[in-house]
Coordinates of C-alpha atoms and ligand atoms in Angstrom, one line a residue:
Chain A
M1496 CA 0.0 0.0 0.0
S1497 CA 1.3 3.4 -0.8
T1498 CA 0.8 6.0 1.9
G1499 CA 2.5 8.8 -0.1
T1500 CA 0.3 11.7 -1.1
T1501 CA -0.5 10.8 -4.7
T1502 CA -2.0 13.9 -5.9
S1503 CA -4.0 13.7 -9.1
A1504 CA -4.8 17.4 -9.4
G1505 CA -2.5 20.4 -9.7
P1506 CA -0.3 21.1 -6.7
D1507 CA -1.8 24.5 -6.1
R1508 CA -5.1 22.9 -5.1
A1509 CA -3.4 21.2 -2.1
D1510 CA -3.6 24.4 0.0
A1511 CA -7.2 25.2 -0.5
L1512 CA -8.3 21.9 0.9
R1513 CA -6.0 21.8 3.9
P1514 CA -8.7 21.4 6.5
V1515 CA -10.4 18.5 4.8
G1516 CA -8.3 15.4 4.8
R1517 CA -4.6 14.9 4.6
P1518 CA -4.2 11.3 3.8
G1519 CA -0.9 9.7 4.2
R1520 CA -1.0 10.5 7.9
P1521 CA 1.4 7.9 9.3
P1522 CA -0.4 5.2 11.3
A1523 CA 2.1 6.1 14.0
Q1524 CA -0.5 8.5 15.3
E1525 CA -1.9 5.5 16.9
Y1526 CA -0.8 5.4 20.5
R1527 CA -1.3 3.2 23.5
P1528 CA -3.3 4.7 26.3
L1529 CA -2.5 3.8 29.9
L1530 CA -5.4 1.4 30.4
G1531 CA -5.4 -0.1 26.9
W1532 CA -7.9 0.5 24.2
A1533 CA -10.6 -1.9 25.4
V1534 CA -11.0 0.0 28.7
T1535 CA -10.4 3.5 27.2
D1536 CA -12.9 3.0 24.4
A1537 CA -15.4 1.5 26.9
L1538 CA -15.1 4.6 29.1
T1539 CA -15.5 6.9 26.0
V1540 CA -18.7 5.1 25.1
T1541 CA -19.8 5.1 28.7
R1542 CA -19.5 8.8 28.9
R1543 CA -21.3 9.3 25.6
N1544 CA -24.2 7.1 26.9
L1545 CA -24.4 9.0 30.2
V1546 CA -24.4 12.4 28.5
G1547 CA -27.1 11.2 26.2
Q1548 CA -29.3 10.0 29.2
L1549 CA -28.7 13.2 31.1
R1550 CA -29.9 15.2 28.1
Q1551 CA -33.2 13.4 28.2
P1552 CA -34.2 14.4 31.7
Q1553 CA -37.8 13.4 31.1
I1554 CA -36.8 9.8 30.8
L1555 CA -34.7 10.0 34.0
V1556 CA -37.5 11.7 35.9
F1557 CA -40.0 9.0 34.9
A1558 CA -37.5 6.3 35.7
A1559 CA -37.1 7.9 39.2
I1560 CA -40.8 8.5 39.8
Q1561 CA -41.8 4.8 39.4
P1562 CA -39.9 3.4 42.4
I1563 CA -40.8 6.4 44.5
M1564 CA -44.5 5.7 43.7
F1565 CA -44.1 2.1 44.6
T1566 CA -42.4 3.1 47.9
L1567 CA -45.2 5.5 48.8
L1568 CA -47.9 3.0 47.6
F1569 CA -46.7 0.1 49.7
R1570 CA -45.5 2.2 52.6
Y1571 CA -48.8 4.1 53.1
V1572 CA -51.6 2.4 51.1
F1573 CA -51.0 -1.4 51.3
G1574 CA -48.4 -1.4 54.0
G1575 CA -50.9 -1.1 56.9
A1576 CA -52.6 -4.3 55.7
I1577 CA -49.4 -6.3 55.4
T1578 CA -47.6 -7.6 58.5
V1579 CA -44.3 -9.3 58.3
P1580 CA -43.4 -11.0 61.5
G1581 CA -40.4 -9.6 63.3
V1582 CA -39.7 -6.5 61.2
D1583 CA -41.2 -3.1 60.5
Y1584 CA -42.8 -3.3 57.1
V1585 CA -41.0 -0.3 55.8
D1586 CA -37.6 -2.0 56.5
Y1587 CA -38.9 -5.1 54.8
L1588 CA -40.2 -3.1 51.8
M1589 CA -37.1 -1.1 50.8
A1590 CA -35.0 -4.2 49.8
G1591 CA -37.7 -5.0 47.3
V1592 CA -37.8 -1.4 46.0
F1593 CA -34.1 -1.3 45.6
V1594 CA -34.0 -4.4 43.5
Q1595 CA -37.0 -3.3 41.5
T1596 CA -35.3 0.0 40.8
V1597 CA -32.1 -1.7 39.5
V1598 CA -33.9 -4.3 37.5
F1599 CA -36.4 -2.0 35.8
G1600 CA -33.8 0.8 35.2
G1601 CA -31.8 -1.4 32.9
I1602 CA -34.5 -1.2 30.3
A1603 CA -32.8 2.0 29.2
T1604 CA -30.0 -0.1 27.9
A1605 CA -32.3 -2.2 25.7
V1606 CA -33.9 1.0 24.3
G1607 CA -30.7 2.9 23.8
L1608 CA -29.1 0.0 22.0
T1609 CA -32.0 -0.5 19.6
E1610 CA -31.9 3.3 18.9
D1611 CA -28.2 3.1 18.2
L1612 CA -28.7 0.2 15.9
A1613 CA -31.5 1.9 14.0
S1614 CA -29.8 5.3 13.7
G1615 CA -26.6 3.9 12.3
V1616 CA -24.5 4.9 15.3
V1617 CA -23.5 1.3 15.8
D1618 CA -22.5 1.2 12.1
R1619 CA -20.3 4.2 12.6
F1620 CA -18.7 2.6 15.7
R1621 CA -18.1 -0.6 13.7
S1622 CA -16.4 1.3 11.0
L1623 CA -13.9 2.8 13.5
P1624 CA -10.8 1.0 14.8
M1625 CA -12.2 1.1 18.3
A1626 CA -12.4 -2.0 20.5
R1627 CA -15.5 -3.8 19.4
S1628 CA -16.4 -4.8 23.0
A1629 CA -16.8 -1.1 23.9
V1630 CA -20.3 -0.8 22.4
L1631 CA -21.7 -3.3 24.9
T1632 CA -19.4 -2.7 27.9
G1633 CA -20.0 1.0 27.5
R1634 CA -23.7 0.3 28.0
V1635 CA -23.1 -1.8 31.0
L1636 CA -20.8 0.7 32.7
A1637 CA -23.2 3.5 32.0
D1638 CA -25.8 1.4 33.8
V1639 CA -23.6 1.0 36.8
A1640 CA -23.2 4.7 37.1
R1641 CA -26.9 5.3 36.6
N1642 CA -27.8 2.6 39.1
L1643 CA -25.5 4.1 41.7
L1644 CA -27.4 7.3 41.3
S1645 CA -30.9 5.8 41.5
I1646 CA -30.0 3.6 44.4
T1647 CA -28.7 6.6 46.3
L1648 CA -31.9 8.4 45.5
M1649 CA -34.0 5.5 46.7
V1650 CA -32.0 5.1 49.9
A1651 CA -32.8 8.8 50.6
V1652 CA -36.4 8.3 49.8
G1653 CA -36.5 5.3 52.1
L1654 CA -34.8 7.1 55.0
A1655 CA -37.4 9.9 54.5
V1656 CA -40.3 7.4 54.9
G1657 CA -38.9 5.7 58.0
F1658 CA -36.5 3.1 56.6
R1659 CA -33.7 2.4 59.1
P1660 CA -30.9 0.1 57.9
D1661 CA -29.3 -2.0 60.6
S1662 CA -25.7 -0.7 59.9
V1663 CA -23.9 1.5 57.4
A1664 CA -21.6 -1.4 56.5
G1665 CA -24.6 -3.6 55.7
L1666 CA -26.2 -0.9 53.6
L1667 CA -22.9 -0.3 51.6
A1668 CA -22.6 -4.1 51.0
A1669 CA -26.2 -4.1 49.8
V1670 CA -25.4 -1.3 47.4
G1671 CA -22.5 -3.3 46.1
L1672 CA -24.7 -6.4 45.6
L1673 CA -27.3 -4.2 43.8
L1674 CA -24.7 -2.9 41.4
L1675 CA -23.6 -6.5 40.6
L1676 CA -27.3 -7.4 40.0
G1677 CA -27.5 -4.4 37.7
V1678 CA -24.6 -5.6 35.7
A1679 CA -26.3 -9.0 35.3
F1680 CA -29.5 -7.4 34.1
S1681 CA -27.7 -5.0 31.8
W1682 CA -26.4 -7.9 29.8
Y1683 CA -29.9 -9.3 29.7
Y1684 CA -31.2 -6.0 28.4
A1685 CA -28.3 -5.7 25.9
L1686 CA -29.3 -9.1 24.5
V1687 CA -33.0 -8.0 24.3
G1688 CA -31.9 -4.7 22.5
L1689 CA -29.8 -6.6 20.0
V1690 CA -32.4 -9.2 19.3
V1691 CA -35.6 -7.2 18.9
G1692 CA -35.7 -4.5 16.3
N1693 CA -37.2 -1.4 17.8
A1694 CA -37.4 0.5 21.0
E1695 CA -41.1 -0.2 21.8
A1696 CA -40.6 -3.9 21.2
A1697 CA -37.5 -3.8 23.4
Q1698 CA -39.5 -2.2 26.2
A1699 CA -42.3 -4.8 25.9
A1700 CA -39.9 -7.8 25.6
G1701 CA -37.9 -6.6 28.6
F1702 CA -40.9 -6.2 30.8
L1703 CA -42.4 -9.5 29.7
V1704 CA -39.7 -11.3 31.7
I1705 CA -39.0 -8.8 34.4
F1706 CA -42.6 -8.0 35.5
P1707 CA -43.5 -11.6 36.6
L1708 CA -40.1 -12.1 38.1
T1709 CA -40.4 -8.9 40.2
F1710 CA -44.0 -9.3 41.4
A1711 CA -43.9 -13.0 41.9
S1712 CA -41.1 -12.6 44.4
S1713 CA -40.5 -11.6 48.0
A1714 CA -40.3 -7.9 47.0
F1715 CA -43.5 -6.7 48.7
V1716 CA -44.9 -9.6 50.6
P1717 CA -43.4 -12.7 52.1
T1718 CA -43.7 -15.7 49.7
G1719 CA -45.3 -17.7 52.5
S1720 CA -48.7 -15.9 51.8
M1721 CA -48.8 -17.1 48.2
P1722 CA -50.5 -20.3 46.9
G1723 CA -48.2 -23.3 46.8
W1724 CA -47.5 -23.3 43.0
L1725 CA -46.7 -19.6 42.9
R1726 CA -44.6 -19.9 46.1
A1727 CA -42.6 -22.7 44.5
F1728 CA -41.8 -20.3 41.6
A1729 CA -41.2 -17.3 43.8
D1730 CA -38.9 -19.0 46.2
N1731 CA -36.6 -20.3 43.4
Q1732 CA -36.0 -17.4 41.1
P1733 CA -33.2 -14.9 40.9
I1734 CA -35.1 -11.8 42.0
T1735 CA -36.3 -13.3 45.2
A1736 CA -32.7 -14.6 45.8
A1737 CA -31.4 -11.0 45.3
I1738 CA -34.0 -9.4 47.5
D1739 CA -33.5 -11.9 50.3
A1740 CA -29.8 -11.2 50.3
I1741 CA -30.2 -7.4 50.2
R1742 CA -32.8 -7.6 52.9
A1743 CA -30.5 -9.7 55.1
L1744 CA -27.7 -7.2 54.6
V1745 CA -29.8 -4.1 55.4
L1746 CA -31.6 -5.7 58.3
G1747 CA -28.6 -7.3 59.8
Q1748 CA -30.0 -10.8 59.5
P1749 CA -27.8 -13.9 59.0
L1750 CA -26.1 -13.9 55.6
G1751 CA -24.7 -17.4 55.3
E1752 CA -27.4 -18.9 53.2
V1753 CA -28.9 -16.1 51.2
V1754 CA -25.9 -14.1 50.0
P1755 CA -24.1 -17.1 48.2
V1756 CA -27.3 -18.0 46.5
A1757 CA -27.8 -14.4 45.2
L1758 CA -24.2 -14.2 44.1
A1759 CA -24.5 -17.5 42.2
W1760 CA -27.6 -16.3 40.4
I1761 CA -25.9 -13.0 39.5
A1762 CA -22.8 -14.8 38.2
A1763 CA -24.9 -17.2 36.2
I1764 CA -27.1 -14.5 34.6
T1765 CA -24.0 -12.4 33.9
V1766 CA -22.1 -15.2 32.2
V1767 CA -25.0 -16.6 30.1
M1768 CA -26.4 -13.2 29.1
A1769 CA -23.0 -11.7 28.3
A1770 CA -22.0 -14.7 26.2
L1771 CA -25.3 -14.6 24.3
A1772 CA -25.2 -10.8 23.8
I1773 CA -21.6 -10.8 22.6
T1774 CA -22.2 -13.6 20.2
R1775 CA -25.2 -11.9 18.9
Y1776 CA -23.3 -8.6 18.5
R1777 CA -20.4 -10.3 16.6
R1778 CA -22.7 -12.3 14.4
A1779 CA -24.7 -9.3 13.1
R1780 CA -22.4 -8.5 10.2
Chain B
M663 CA -6.4 1.3 -3.2
I664 CA -9.6 -0.7 -3.5
Q665 CA -9.6 -4.2 -5.2
V666 CA -12.8 -6.2 -5.3
S667 CA -13.1 -9.5 -7.0
G668 CA -16.1 -11.8 -7.3
L669 CA -17.8 -10.3 -4.3
R670 CA -21.1 -12.0 -3.4
K671 CA -23.6 -11.5 -0.6
A672 CA -27.1 -12.8 -0.3
F673 CA -29.9 -11.9 2.2
G674 CA -32.1 -15.0 2.2
A675 CA -33.3 -15.4 -1.4
V676 CA -32.1 -11.9 -2.4
Q677 CA -28.7 -11.9 -4.1
A678 CA -27.7 -8.4 -3.2
L679 CA -24.2 -8.7 -4.7
D680 CA -23.9 -11.2 -7.4
G681 CA -20.2 -11.3 -8.3
I682 CA -18.8 -7.7 -8.2
D683 CA -15.3 -6.8 -9.5
L684 CA -14.0 -3.3 -9.0
A685 CA -10.6 -1.7 -8.9
V686 CA -10.0 1.9 -7.7
A687 CA -6.6 3.5 -8.0
G688 CA -5.3 5.7 -5.2
G689 CA -6.4 9.3 -5.3
T690 CA -9.3 8.7 -7.7
V691 CA -13.0 8.7 -7.4
L692 CA -15.1 5.7 -8.3
G693 CA -18.8 6.4 -8.8
L694 CA -21.0 3.4 -8.0
L695 CA -24.1 4.1 -9.9
G696 CA -27.3 2.1 -9.7
P697 CA -31.0 2.2 -9.1
N698 CA -32.8 1.3 -5.8
G699 CA -31.9 -2.1 -4.6
A700 CA -28.9 -2.5 -7.0
G701 CA -26.6 -3.4 -4.2
K702 CA -24.7 -0.1 -3.7
T703 CA -25.2 0.0 0.1
T704 CA -24.4 -3.6 0.5
A705 CA -21.1 -3.2 -1.5
V706 CA -20.1 -0.2 0.7
R707 CA -21.0 -2.1 3.9
V708 CA -18.8 -5.0 2.8
L709 CA -15.9 -2.7 2.0
A710 CA -16.3 -0.8 5.2
T711 CA -16.2 -4.2 7.2
L712 CA -19.8 -3.8 8.4
A713 CA -21.0 -6.8 6.5
R714 CA -19.2 -10.1 5.7
P715 CA -19.2 -11.3 2.1
D716 CA -20.4 -14.8 1.3
A717 CA -17.7 -15.2 -1.4
G718 CA -15.1 -13.3 -3.2
S719 CA -12.5 -11.0 -1.8
A720 CA -12.0 -7.3 -1.2
R721 CA -8.9 -5.4 -0.2
V722 CA -9.0 -1.8 1.0
A723 CA -5.8 0.2 1.4
G724 CA -3.9 -3.1 1.0
F725 CA -5.9 -4.9 3.7
D726 CA -8.3 -7.8 3.4
V727 CA -11.8 -6.7 4.7
V728 CA -12.5 -10.1 6.2
R729 CA -9.2 -11.1 7.7
E730 CA -7.8 -7.6 8.6
P731 CA -10.9 -5.6 9.5
R732 CA -9.1 -3.5 12.1
E733 CA -6.4 -2.4 9.7
V734 CA -9.1 -1.6 7.2
R735 CA -10.9 0.5 9.8
R736 CA -7.8 2.5 10.5
S737 CA -7.7 3.5 6.8
I738 CA -11.3 4.3 6.0
G739 CA -14.0 6.9 6.7
L740 CA -17.6 6.0 6.2
A741 CA -20.6 8.2 5.7
G742 CA -23.5 5.9 5.4
Q743 CA -26.7 6.3 3.5
F744 CA -28.5 7.6 6.6
A745 CA -26.7 10.1 8.7
A746 CA -25.4 8.3 11.8
V747 CA -25.1 11.1 14.3
D748 CA -26.0 11.0 18.0
P749 CA -29.0 13.3 18.5
N750 CA -28.2 13.8 22.1
L751 CA -24.7 15.1 21.6
T752 CA -23.7 18.5 20.1
G753 CA -22.1 18.6 16.7
R754 CA -18.7 19.2 18.3
E755 CA -19.2 16.3 20.7
N756 CA -20.2 14.0 17.9
L757 CA -16.9 14.8 16.1
L758 CA -14.9 14.5 19.4
L759 CA -16.5 11.1 20.0
A760 CA -15.6 9.9 16.5
G761 CA -12.1 11.3 16.9
R762 CA -11.5 9.6 20.3
L763 CA -12.9 6.3 19.0
A764 CA -10.6 6.6 15.9
H765 CA -7.9 6.8 18.5
L766 CA -6.7 10.3 17.9
R767 CA -5.0 11.9 20.9
P768 CA -7.4 14.2 22.7
P769 CA -5.7 17.4 21.5
A770 CA -5.7 16.1 17.9
A771 CA -9.4 15.2 18.2
R772 CA -10.2 18.6 19.5
R773 CA -8.3 20.4 16.7
R774 CA -9.8 18.2 14.1
A775 CA -13.4 18.8 15.4
G776 CA -12.8 22.5 15.2
E777 CA -11.4 22.4 11.7
L778 CA -14.2 20.2 10.3
L779 CA -17.0 22.2 12.0
E780 CA -15.5 25.3 10.3
R781 CA -15.1 23.6 6.9
F782 CA -18.7 22.4 6.9
G783 CA -20.2 25.7 8.2
L784 CA -21.3 24.2 11.5
T785 CA -19.1 26.2 13.9
D786 CA -22.1 27.9 15.5
A787 CA -24.4 24.9 15.2
G788 CA -21.6 22.8 16.8
R789 CA -22.7 23.9 20.2
R790 CA -26.3 22.6 19.7
T791 CA -27.4 19.0 20.0
A792 CA -27.6 17.3 16.7
G793 CA -31.2 16.4 17.3
T794 CA -32.0 20.1 16.5
Y795 CA -30.3 20.0 13.1
S796 CA -31.9 20.0 9.7
G797 CA -31.5 17.0 7.5
G798 CA -28.8 18.7 5.5
M799 CA -26.9 19.8 8.6
R800 CA -27.0 16.3 9.9
R801 CA -25.6 14.9 6.7
R802 CA -22.8 17.4 6.7
L803 CA -22.0 16.5 10.3
D804 CA -22.0 12.8 9.4
L805 CA -19.6 13.5 6.5
A806 CA -17.4 15.5 8.9
A807 CA -17.4 12.6 11.3
A808 CA -16.2 10.3 8.5
L809 CA -13.3 12.6 7.8
V810 CA -12.1 13.0 11.4
A811 CA -9.2 10.6 11.2
E812 CA -8.1 11.9 7.8
P813 CA -8.7 8.5 6.2
L814 CA -7.0 7.3 3.1
V815 CA -10.2 5.9 1.6
V816 CA -13.6 7.5 2.1
F817 CA -16.9 5.8 1.4
L818 CA -19.9 8.0 0.7
D819 CA -23.2 6.3 0.3
E820 CA -25.6 8.6 -1.6
P821 CA -24.0 11.6 0.0
T822 CA -26.2 14.2 -1.7
T823 CA -29.6 12.5 -1.4
G824 CA -31.8 15.0 0.4
L825 CA -29.4 18.0 0.0
D826 CA -30.5 21.3 -1.5
P827 CA -28.6 22.4 -4.6
A828 CA -26.2 24.7 -2.6
S829 CA -25.3 22.0 -0.2
R830 CA -24.9 19.5 -3.0
A831 CA -22.5 21.8 -4.8
D832 CA -20.6 22.3 -1.6
L833 CA -20.4 18.5 -1.1
W834 CA -19.1 18.1 -4.6
S835 CA -16.3 20.6 -3.8
V836 CA -15.5 18.7 -0.6
V837 CA -15.0 15.5 -2.7
R838 CA -12.8 17.4 -5.1
E839 CA -10.7 18.7 -2.3
L840 CA -10.3 15.3 -0.8
V841 CA -9.2 13.8 -4.1
A842 CA -6.8 16.7 -4.7
A843 CA -5.2 15.8 -1.4
G844 CA -4.8 12.3 -2.5
T845 CA -7.8 10.6 -0.8
T846 CA -9.4 7.8 -2.6
V847 CA -13.2 8.1 -2.7
L848 CA -15.9 5.6 -3.5
L849 CA -19.3 7.2 -3.7
T850 CA -22.6 5.8 -4.6
T851 CA -25.3 7.7 -6.3
Q852 CA -28.5 7.3 -8.3
Y853 CA -27.7 10.3 -10.4
L854 CA -25.6 10.0 -13.5
E855 CA -24.9 13.7 -13.5
E856 CA -23.3 13.4 -10.1
A857 CA -21.1 10.5 -11.1
D858 CA -20.2 12.4 -14.3
Q859 CA -19.2 15.5 -12.3
L860 CA -17.2 13.8 -9.7
A861 CA -16.0 10.4 -10.7
D862 CA -12.8 9.4 -12.6
R863 CA -14.5 6.1 -13.3
I864 CA -18.0 4.9 -13.1
A865 CA -19.3 1.4 -12.4
V866 CA -23.0 1.0 -13.2
I867 CA -24.4 -1.8 -11.0
D868 CA -27.8 -3.4 -11.2
A869 CA -29.2 -6.4 -9.4
G870 CA -25.8 -7.0 -7.8
R871 CA -23.8 -7.0 -11.0
V872 CA -21.5 -4.5 -12.7
V873 CA -23.3 -3.9 -16.0
A874 CA -20.9 -1.2 -17.3
E875 CA -17.6 0.3 -16.2
G876 CA -15.4 3.0 -17.6
T877 CA -14.6 6.7 -17.5
P878 CA -17.6 9.0 -17.9
A879 CA -16.5 9.8 -21.5
E880 CA -16.1 6.1 -22.4
L881 CA -19.5 5.2 -21.0
K882 CA -21.1 8.1 -22.9
S883 CA -19.5 7.2 -26.3
R884 CA -20.0 3.5 -25.8
L885 CA -23.5 3.7 -24.7
A886 CA -25.1 6.8 -25.9
A887 CA -26.3 5.4 -29.2
T888 CA -28.4 7.7 -31.4
R889 CA -32.0 6.6 -31.7
L890 CA -33.8 6.7 -35.0
V891 CA -37.6 6.7 -34.5
V892 CA -39.8 5.8 -37.5
Q893 CA -43.5 6.7 -37.1
L894 CA -45.9 4.7 -39.2
P895 CA -49.6 5.1 -40.0
T896 CA -50.9 1.5 -39.4
E897 CA -50.0 -1.6 -37.4
D898 CA -49.5 -3.5 -40.6
A899 CA -47.0 -0.9 -41.6
V900 CA -45.2 -1.3 -38.3
R901 CA -44.9 -5.0 -38.9
T902 CA -43.6 -4.6 -42.4
A903 CA -41.2 -1.9 -41.4
S904 CA -39.7 -3.8 -38.5
A905 CA -39.1 -6.7 -40.8
R906 CA -37.5 -4.6 -43.5
L907 CA -35.4 -2.5 -41.2
A908 CA -33.8 -5.5 -39.4
G909 CA -30.0 -5.3 -39.6
I910 CA -29.7 -1.5 -39.5
G911 CA -27.9 -0.2 -36.5
T912 CA -27.2 -2.2 -33.4
G913 CA -29.6 -4.9 -32.2
V914 CA -33.2 -5.6 -33.3
P915 CA -35.6 -2.9 -34.2
A916 CA -37.8 -2.1 -31.2
V917 CA -41.5 -2.1 -32.0
D918 CA -44.0 -0.1 -30.1
P919 CA -47.4 -1.0 -31.6
G920 CA -49.4 1.4 -29.4
A921 CA -47.4 4.4 -30.6
Q922 CA -47.0 2.8 -34.0
T923 CA -43.3 3.4 -34.0
V924 CA -40.2 1.4 -34.8
V925 CA -37.0 2.5 -33.0
L926 CA -33.5 1.7 -34.1
E927 CA -30.3 2.3 -32.2
V928 CA -27.7 3.4 -34.7
A929 CA -24.1 4.6 -34.6
D930 CA -24.2 6.8 -37.6
G931 CA -27.5 8.7 -37.7
P932 CA -27.5 10.3 -41.2
A933 CA -26.2 7.2 -42.9
A934 CA -28.9 5.1 -41.2
L935 CA -31.5 7.6 -42.1
T936 CA -30.8 7.3 -45.8
E937 CA -30.8 3.5 -45.6
V938 CA -34.1 3.5 -43.7
V939 CA -35.7 5.7 -46.3
R940 CA -34.4 3.6 -49.2
R941 CA -35.7 0.3 -47.7
L942 CA -39.1 1.6 -46.7
D943 CA -39.5 3.2 -50.1
A944 CA -38.6 -0.1 -51.8
A945 CA -41.2 -1.9 -49.7
G946 CA -43.8 0.7 -50.4
V947 CA -44.4 1.6 -46.8
A948 CA -45.7 5.1 -46.1
V949 CA -44.1 7.0 -43.2
R950 CA -45.7 9.5 -40.9
G951 CA -42.4 10.8 -39.5
L952 CA -38.7 10.2 -38.9
S953 CA -36.6 11.6 -36.2
L954 CA -33.1 11.2 -34.8
T955 CA -32.6 11.8 -31.1
E956 CA -29.4 11.8 -29.0
P957 CA -30.6 10.1 -25.8
S958 CA -29.9 11.8 -22.5
L959 CA -27.5 10.3 -20.1
D960 CA -30.4 9.4 -17.8
Q961 CA -31.9 7.4 -20.6
V962 CA -28.6 5.5 -21.0
F963 CA -28.7 4.8 -17.4
L964 CA -32.3 3.6 -17.5
S965 CA -31.7 1.4 -20.5
L966 CA -28.7 -0.2 -18.7
T967 CA -30.5 -0.9 -15.6
S968 CA -34.0 -1.7 -16.7
R969 CA -35.1 -5.0 -15.4
A970 CA -38.0 -5.3 -17.8
A971 CA -36.2 -7.2 -20.5
Ligands
ATP2862 N1 -30.2 -6.5 5.9 C1 -30.9 -6.9 4.8 N2 -31.8 -7.9 4.9 C2 -32.5 -8.3 3.8 N3 -32.3 -7.8 2.6 C3 -31.4 -6.9 2.4 C4 -30.7 -6.3 3.5 N4 -29.9 -5.4 3.0 C5 -30.1 -5.3 1.7 N5 -31.0 -6.2 1.3 C6 -31.5 -6.4 -0.1 O1 -30.4 -6.4 -0.9 C7 -30.7 -5.7 -2.1 C8 -29.6 -4.6 -2.3 O2 -29.8 -3.6 -1.3 P1 -28.9 -2.3 -1.2 O3 -29.4 -1.6 0.1 O4 -27.5 -2.7 -1.3 O5 -29.3 -1.5 -2.4 P2 -29.0 0.0 -2.8 O6 -28.4 -0.1 -4.2 O7 -28.2 0.6 -1.8 O8 -30.4 0.7 -2.9 P3 -30.9 2.2 -2.6 O9 -30.6 3.0 -3.8 O10 -32.4 2.0 -2.4 O11 -30.2 2.6 -1.3 C9 -32.1 -5.2 -2.0 O12 -32.9 -6.1 -2.7 C10 -32.4 -5.2 -0.5 O13 -33.7 -5.5 -0.3
MG2863 MG1 -28.4 2.2 -0.5

């Protein structure tokens, strides 16, 4: 390949066009950043995704209102009729709200990814020498940042309505576990976004799975009050596992049984969904 | 700079590329000309490493698009058929993003973004989010993003579709500037005039095949046959005339019974005219009218790519 400037027009033209294109730039301009390109590109895409979300405040506001409504609804409307032996209902409730916040919030990834596919932004990314993984990891990392924000908000809302965690350490550990759960579901939503074609379908397909998982769980009521068949499902699914572990952490209950189960679910979902999403992203070409 | 041989790509039953061969020399413009569905976008996507070919091979800037996609991506800029700009970022941020992901150093990315915004008349608009741009502004921003890394090879898929005449003229001058600086450009278009204006060579593609290839001048002289139209009074006369006129010009006389005409494609108009008159006179066929027309380039294009035959 010849990288020399092979000019086909007169030499005097060369000046007029200076700003547009000077081919023959030596590829030496390529440099190695401190963290390597996979990380650097992922962070670049992460920032782009976060900026995009911040510029659509209406979406953020609606995303925040939903868990707040659930908190108020269950705290003040249904809460009086629900008794959970041994704990204040508000303390019981918030673990469910935290998990619901994280799990529902990830839908933004599915929607954002379908939009990027439809608008050609992903095509632009694919035509650049960037790390290919960055398109998906940039989504997941942006979700981590957004989840941290929304969890903080919901902790504040919880404290305002009477939620009292057992210890700060327990609460921080719970936040860590919630972020890991968020990562697992980000990969699920990334897969949904890649598979279904448009934003509305992504939203519907995402909720189709998440809705029954969240409500047929220990989020708002103990599973013991459910009919046997439903209880069998609710007791053995990942959302209940996550909620039980978060609850044990914030309420200072024994962790030995619930936390490993939750971590196992999170690891399994992350591995399977990430593998499927990455394969799907690679294949679409 | 671009070598393509036997490229094939199917989507289900649709053979989008059916064995394409192309060669583009460094610092020249190839116009890929074809109607809707001809396979232009598919060809560009394969060359830009966005799509994997089923068969055949393609090298861009010396690298194989299937085996060395990363090297190809370091050498190319792509402005797709639909502007791929992020509506939530400002014009400047879009260019900075493209620059960072093209692995320019941050200062270089900033300088480049400024230069390109200025060149494309977007310096003021560069502070607004691209979602507020008009269609033409979005296209210009998209083109600017394709040029951020000063690529050796630029792919432009229908770059002027949807642009007003002034923006179109400006885009043409951008392409000329790029080429003057030594960039290799492959652009697709549905307009022969555009290919004629910009391209050093034109490849006409239709249904996934190259149906004609050459310089604009070559294509015109090779394809722009003069048409001789004989108008006749009756359908009987049309039949007789078409039989008697066989052998004049290139190909078979084209009969249009509704309009009662016989059309001949001829190389030498006046000579053919004399011959037509002699033969029809000998056969005793009366004629309502005779005319010679130089077809427009668009007609040439249509005749090349018509699927009716
Ligand atoms: N992803 C796809 N799935 C199915 N069919 C496709 C796909 N992409 C292209 N095709 C088909 O391949 C053929 C060539 O399409 P292509 O987009 O390359 O044409 P084009 O020359 O760019 O047309 P246009 O001028 O309309 O942009 C068409 O018949 C199209 O329907
Ligand atoms: Mg096209």
